[in-house]
Amino acid sequence: MRSNAKRASIKDVAASAGVSLGSVSRVINMAPNVSPVVRERVERAMRELDYTPDQAAQALRSRSSRTVGCMFTDVANPLYARLYQTFETKLRKAGYMVLLANSLNDLQRELEILSMFQSRRMDGAIIAPGHERDPLLLQAVEKLGLPVVVLDRDMDVPHDRVLFDHPRGVKEAVLHLAHLQHRDVGLLIADMPNRPMRRRLEGFKSGLKAAGLTFRPELVVRLAASTGPAFDEVTRLLLSAQPPTALVTLGTSVLADALNAVAALGLKTPDDVSIVSLGDPDFARHHRPSITSLAIDHEVAAEAGVTMLLERMRGTAPAQPREAIAPAHFVARESTGLAPGTHRRTPKKQS
Amino acid sequence: MRSNAKRASIKDVAASAGVSLGSVSRVINMAPNVSPVVRERVERAMRELDYTPDQAAQALRSRSSRTVGCMFTDVANPLYARLYQTFETKLRKAGYMVLLANSLNDLQRELEILSMFQSRRMDGAIIAPGHERDPLLLQAVEKLGLPVVVLDRDMDVPHDRVLFDHPRGVKEAVLHLAHLQHRDVGLLIADMPNRPMRRRLEGFKSGLKAAGLTFRPELVVRLAASTGPAFDEVTRLLLSAQPPTALVTLGTSVLADALNAVAALGLKTPDDVSIVSLGDPDFARHHRPSITSLAIDHEVAAEAGVTMLLERMRGTAPAQPREAIAPAHFVARESTGLAPGTHRRTPKKQS
DNA sequence: TTGTACGCGTTATCAC
DNA sequence: GTGATAACGCGTACAA
């Protein structure tokens, strides 16, 4: 139902309160130099007319929309949904609203979104583009002309960034497995040229190295999509000549596929195959067995991102781009155990 | 990095192209009456100056922000994340951006958000407030003064709505269980006075009735939160004097708790306890056993919602509020089976 | 302390 | 077809 009467403007309020436009404006913007009596009358008039300042006019005049743009590839990703929620809550407290755009990993769409951010006079943006290496995207981000925080992307642009500590996290996971005597560890990631995947692989390799294990490329599976089917791939991996005794895998649906594939082969977790999840989906805690996982600290990530963005928007940040690292917390649960065979052996104590 | 040079305005474009403001505006808005030569010159000037129309000015002048506001209680709810994604994609095609606000089920916040939608000249809104029964909220929604689509809420406001077919869905689930000879069915929902919970209970009762079973109030557990811990409640239920042989439960984390509780008691699904999930989380398909679920058709829901909103925004909708029903698809999987004991009995064929 | 007037970047209504 | 010009609603110097 549309309101029948036209919206009240600042002019109406002024008339109704018997003061000038300027005074009303001063009340709205909480200017110090306004007498209590005028303020009172204006506030009453605003209430009576149910007045709300027109944001478009304010934005035009003050060149600020009090809005932050958020570009993710996909909010359906639980981690990003959580992050968004925290972003929005914190930014709201600071008086901003948030525009959320899902790029669905489509380059054209990402460019459009960035252009929208610009024409809509966003005061700032938080972005995690899919095409972090594309020249067009990089150029668009570079000349965005507004405060930006980049989320877990390796982009050579002069903006603040929040990086998730995949390398250290995955390394820790691999060391955990090595400690449990696993020597052949598989990795299931997505075949996408983005930071999360690159850094996970990096951490994987460095973990192996630190444990004195050799990297076997054939144990790395690169899935077409991070939510894509993985059942066949995992099955193939487990049926290969020298199969892994442990898997480090993307969370949620890939994890589910992996568990399923393991079970379908009549194998048990962790007795036959240990499993570590990258990301800590809801069911990891409750699954039987519960799933050992690596969880990005989204509270820290969101806090750091918003803080940097607010400082930058207020102009209280140093010119130099800054960088924050959000830790990945490794949570050992029941899905990881001693490598098969090793529990029969007596642990070597010396030499 | 902030852009050093000021943004080009329509004035600059006009000057650079050697035409008047009006002509540029006509090109931008694709008015029919503009000569090819002028159009060409304007377009070149726009490209050269990297001109983008100022959305704030457009909004002020045309009284339309080309933006739709979305208010959910929580995007971290996978169903709503999915819905949002579809909303955004479809609305983008129609030239709108979307503002997403999580109310976190906080009344004050919901009121603020609605007020924001108003002052920001949203062209429309899609809302699923937590406080659907609160007079203040209802009043705020009623006098919102813009096209609104209400999502799965029973609110007496003159707006279009999309309702999820919980009653029929849950009824079907109960009938499915009754067909499997279950006579004592438990229900785990949240203790919130909102449509989803009310309608689920309604469907539950009507399912029992249709199956000729008696409703046992003590088998209905109302959890404090829809993501809240349910382990103890489920345990208590299963240890009661006349325990249910089947559970209909909220999805995701409550479902996980339920599975966990069942397993912790040494019971098996579906042999000892059958389970139906309300909502179809990622892991339902892959869990062992896979989980019988009830899934709202989010494609249908989103499509209906956006279509109604667009029509309403374009003014091509009838004055009368409309209503669309999004079906709930029941998917029988492995977590539901014959009630314990019944498989030994020979099914009665006559009389 | 308060009022006035101008301009922010557009769109729309006129004449031409 | 094209070019002036008046709004749109508000912030802000500046004058009072």
PDB file of C-alpha atoms in Angstrom, chain A residues 30-157:
ATOM      1  CA  MET A  30      22.927  17.832  15.712  1.00  0.00           C
ATOM      2  CA  ALA A  31      24.773  21.074  15.235  1.00  0.00           C
ATOM      3  CA  PRO A  32      25.800  22.583  18.576  1.00  0.00           C
ATOM      4  CA  ASN A  33      24.439  26.074  18.033  1.00  0.00           C
ATOM      5  CA  VAL A  34      20.711  25.626  18.323  1.00  0.00           C
ATOM      6  CA  SER A  35      18.557  26.835  21.172  1.00  0.00           C
ATOM      7  CA  PRO A  36      16.629  24.302  23.227  1.00  0.00           C
ATOM      8  CA  VAL A  37      13.314  25.925  22.416  1.00  0.00           C
ATOM      9  CA  VAL A  38      13.848  25.714  18.670  1.00  0.00           C
ATOM     10  CA  ARG A  39      15.128  22.211  18.910  1.00  0.00           C
ATOM     11  CA  GLU A  40      12.055  21.201  20.840  1.00  0.00           C
ATOM     12  CA  ARG A  41       9.656  22.724  18.361  1.00  0.00           C
ATOM     13  CA  VAL A  42      11.455  21.194  15.416  1.00  0.00           C
ATOM     14  CA  GLU A  43      11.497  17.773  16.985  1.00  0.00           C
ATOM     15  CA  ARG A  44       7.824  17.947  17.685  1.00  0.00           C
ATOM     16  CA  ALA A  45       7.094  18.985  14.131  1.00  0.00           C
ATOM     17  CA  MET A  46       9.211  16.136  12.818  1.00  0.00           C
ATOM     18  CA  ARG A  47       7.303  13.696  14.948  1.00  0.00           C
ATOM     19  CA  GLU A  48       3.953  15.066  13.932  1.00  0.00           C
ATOM     20  CA  LEU A  49       4.744  14.984  10.246  1.00  0.00           C
ATOM     21  CA  ASP A  50       6.467  11.637  10.573  1.00  0.00           C
ATOM     22  CA  TYR A  51       9.438  13.193   8.890  1.00  0.00           C
ATOM     23  CA  THR A  52      12.471  11.265   7.736  1.00  0.00           C
ATOM     24  CA  PRO A  53      15.327  13.037   5.990  1.00  0.00           C
ATOM     25  CA  ASP A  54      15.600  12.123   2.348  1.00  0.00           C
ATOM     26  CA  GLN A  55      18.707  10.089   2.029  1.00  0.00           C
ATOM     27  CA  ALA A  56      19.109  10.787  -1.670  1.00  0.00           C
ATOM     28  CA  ALA A  57      19.213  14.497  -1.094  1.00  0.00           C
ATOM     29  CA  GLN A  58      21.588  14.106   1.806  1.00  0.00           C
ATOM     30  CA  ALA A  59      23.831  11.896  -0.281  1.00  0.00           C
ATOM     31  CA  LEU A  60      23.823  14.317  -3.166  1.00  0.00           C
ATOM     32  CA  ARG A  61      24.654  17.255  -0.981  1.00  0.00           C
ATOM     33  CA  SER A  62      27.137  15.642   1.362  1.00  0.00           C
ATOM     34  CA  ARG A  63      28.646  13.301  -1.240  1.00  0.00           C
ATOM     35  CA  SER A  64      28.236  10.364   1.037  1.00  0.00           C
ATOM     36  CA  SER A  65      25.573   7.682   0.894  1.00  0.00           C
ATOM     37  CA  ARG A  66      26.285   6.240   4.322  1.00  0.00           C
ATOM     38  CA  THR A  67      26.382   2.919   2.566  1.00  0.00           C
ATOM     39  CA  VAL A  68      29.024   0.262   2.193  1.00  0.00           C
ATOM     40  CA  GLY A  69      29.081  -2.150  -0.708  1.00  0.00           C
ATOM     41  CA  CYS A  70      29.876  -5.767  -0.183  1.00  0.00           C
ATOM     42  CA  MET A  71      30.840  -8.056  -3.031  1.00  0.00           C
ATOM     43  CA  PHE A  72      31.170 -11.770  -2.421  1.00  0.00           C
ATOM     44  CA  THR A  73      31.118 -14.587  -4.893  1.00  0.00           C
ATOM     45  CA  ASP A  74      28.420 -16.306  -2.915  1.00  0.00           C
ATOM     46  CA  VAL A  75      26.624 -15.670   0.389  1.00  0.00           C
ATOM     47  CA  ALA A  76      25.401 -19.204   0.369  1.00  0.00           C
ATOM     48  CA  ASN A  77      28.912 -20.010   1.513  1.00  0.00           C
ATOM     49  CA  PRO A  78      28.377 -20.233   5.276  1.00  0.00           C
ATOM     50  CA  LEU A  79      31.642 -18.536   6.125  1.00  0.00           C
ATOM     51  CA  TYR A  80      30.716 -15.513   4.075  1.00  0.00           C
ATOM     52  CA  ALA A  81      27.194 -15.466   5.418  1.00  0.00           C
ATOM     53  CA  ARG A  82      28.638 -15.272   8.906  1.00  0.00           C
ATOM     54  CA  LEU A  83      31.104 -12.617   7.903  1.00  0.00           C
ATOM     55  CA  TYR A  84      28.378 -10.568   6.316  1.00  0.00           C
ATOM     56  CA  GLN A  85      26.277 -10.734   9.400  1.00  0.00           C
ATOM     57  CA  THR A  86      29.074  -9.377  11.522  1.00  0.00           C
ATOM     58  CA  PHE A  87      29.983  -6.736   8.984  1.00  0.00           C
ATOM     59  CA  GLU A  88      26.451  -5.535   8.837  1.00  0.00           C
ATOM     60  CA  THR A  89      26.006  -5.424  12.594  1.00  0.00           C
ATOM     61  CA  LYS A  90      29.172  -3.463  13.158  1.00  0.00           C
ATOM     62  CA  LEU A  91      28.641  -1.101  10.267  1.00  0.00           C
ATOM     63  CA  ARG A  92      25.087  -0.432  11.327  1.00  0.00           C
ATOM     64  CA  LYS A  93      26.384   0.690  14.677  1.00  0.00           C
ATOM     65  CA  ALA A  94      28.515   3.190  12.845  1.00  0.00           C
ATOM     66  CA  GLY A  95      25.511   4.398  10.881  1.00  0.00           C
ATOM     67  CA  TYR A  96      26.026   2.599   7.604  1.00  0.00           C
ATOM     68  CA  MET A  97      23.803   0.310   5.640  1.00  0.00           C
ATOM     69  CA  VAL A  98      25.236  -2.462   3.545  1.00  0.00           C
ATOM     70  CA  LEU A  99      24.581  -3.453  -0.014  1.00  0.00           C
ATOM     71  CA  LEU A 100      25.286  -7.097  -0.726  1.00  0.00           C
ATOM     72  CA  ALA A 101      26.139  -8.244  -4.224  1.00  0.00           C
ATOM     73  CA  ASN A 102      26.887 -11.832  -5.152  1.00  0.00           C
ATOM     74  CA  SER A 103      29.168 -12.004  -8.141  1.00  0.00           C
ATOM     75  CA  LEU A 104      28.668 -15.728  -8.658  1.00  0.00           C
ATOM     76  CA  ASN A 105      32.232 -15.726  -9.868  1.00  0.00           C
ATOM     77  CA  ASP A 106      31.197 -14.040 -13.105  1.00  0.00           C
ATOM     78  CA  LEU A 107      33.749 -11.510 -14.321  1.00  0.00           C
ATOM     79  CA  GLN A 108      31.285  -9.330 -16.163  1.00  0.00           C
ATOM     80  CA  ARG A 109      29.102  -9.206 -13.148  1.00  0.00           C
ATOM     81  CA  GLU A 110      31.975  -8.281 -10.896  1.00  0.00           C
ATOM     82  CA  LEU A 111      32.859  -5.375 -13.122  1.00  0.00           C
ATOM     83  CA  GLU A 112      29.269  -4.208 -13.164  1.00  0.00           C
ATOM     84  CA  ILE A 113      29.019  -4.423  -9.417  1.00  0.00           C
ATOM     85  CA  LEU A 114      32.149  -2.376  -8.909  1.00  0.00           C
ATOM     86  CA  SER A 115      30.873   0.203 -11.321  1.00  0.00           C
ATOM     87  CA  MET A 116      27.605   0.287  -9.400  1.00  0.00           C
ATOM     88  CA  PHE A 117      29.509   0.861  -6.185  1.00  0.00           C
ATOM     89  CA  GLN A 118      31.052   3.841  -7.821  1.00  0.00           C
ATOM     90  CA  SER A 119      27.975   5.427  -9.317  1.00  0.00           C
ATOM     91  CA  ARG A 120      26.092   4.839  -6.117  1.00  0.00           C
ATOM     92  CA  ARG A 121      28.630   6.728  -4.162  1.00  0.00           C
ATOM     93  CA  MET A 122      29.412   3.936  -1.770  1.00  0.00           C
ATOM     94  CA  ASP A 123      31.454   5.236   1.121  1.00  0.00           C
ATOM     95  CA  GLY A 124      33.449   2.060   1.132  1.00  0.00           C
ATOM     96  CA  ALA A 125      33.537  -1.507  -0.044  1.00  0.00           C
ATOM     97  CA  ILE A 126      34.438  -4.938   1.189  1.00  0.00           C
ATOM     98  CA  ILE A 127      35.228  -7.241  -1.658  1.00  0.00           C
ATOM     99  CA  ALA A 128      36.262 -10.809  -2.326  1.00  0.00           C
ATOM    100  CA  PRO A 129      36.203 -11.055  -6.113  1.00  0.00           C
ATOM    101  CA  GLY A 130      36.438 -14.369  -7.867  1.00  0.00           C
ATOM    102  CA  HIS A 131      38.672 -13.068 -10.626  1.00  0.00           C
ATOM    103  CA  GLU A 132      41.464 -11.759  -8.479  1.00  0.00           C
ATOM    104  CA  ARG A 133      44.021 -12.154 -11.234  1.00  0.00           C
ATOM    105  CA  ASP A 134      42.118 -10.668 -14.108  1.00  0.00           C
ATOM    106  CA  PRO A 135      43.636  -7.412 -15.401  1.00  0.00           C
ATOM    107  CA  LEU A 136      40.243  -5.846 -16.030  1.00  0.00           C
ATOM    108  CA  LEU A 137      39.116  -6.647 -12.519  1.00  0.00           C
ATOM    109  CA  LEU A 138      42.342  -5.393 -11.023  1.00  0.00           C
ATOM    110  CA  GLN A 139      42.121  -2.184 -12.969  1.00  0.00           C
ATOM    111  CA  ALA A 140      38.510  -1.679 -11.916  1.00  0.00           C
ATOM    112  CA  VAL A 141      39.389  -2.209  -8.282  1.00  0.00           C
ATOM    113  CA  GLU A 142      42.390   0.026  -8.472  1.00  0.00           C
ATOM    114  CA  LYS A 143      40.506   3.001  -9.806  1.00  0.00           C
ATOM    115  CA  LEU A 144      37.523   2.432  -7.588  1.00  0.00           C
ATOM    116  CA  GLY A 145      38.280   5.669  -5.826  1.00  0.00           C
ATOM    117  CA  LEU A 146      36.894   4.726  -2.455  1.00  0.00           C
ATOM    118  CA  PRO A 147      38.030   3.020   0.719  1.00  0.00           C
ATOM    119  CA  VAL A 148      38.250  -0.708   0.102  1.00  0.00           C
ATOM    120  CA  VAL A 149      39.001  -3.766   2.153  1.00  0.00           C
ATOM    121  CA  VAL A 150      39.953  -6.865   0.225  1.00  0.00           C
ATOM    122  CA  LEU A 151      38.949 -10.146   1.773  1.00  0.00           C
ATOM    123  CA  ASP A 152      41.312 -13.076   1.455  1.00  0.00           C
ATOM    124  CA  ARG A 153      42.550 -12.293  -2.013  1.00  0.00           C
ATOM    125  CA  ASP A 154      46.060 -11.821  -3.332  1.00  0.00           C
ATOM    126  CA  MET A 155      45.609  -8.721  -5.395  1.00  0.00           C
ATOM    127  CA  ASP A 156      48.250  -6.190  -6.110  1.00  0.00           C
ATOM    128  CA  VAL A 157      46.120  -3.167  -5.347  1.00  0.00           C
TER     129      VAL A 157
END
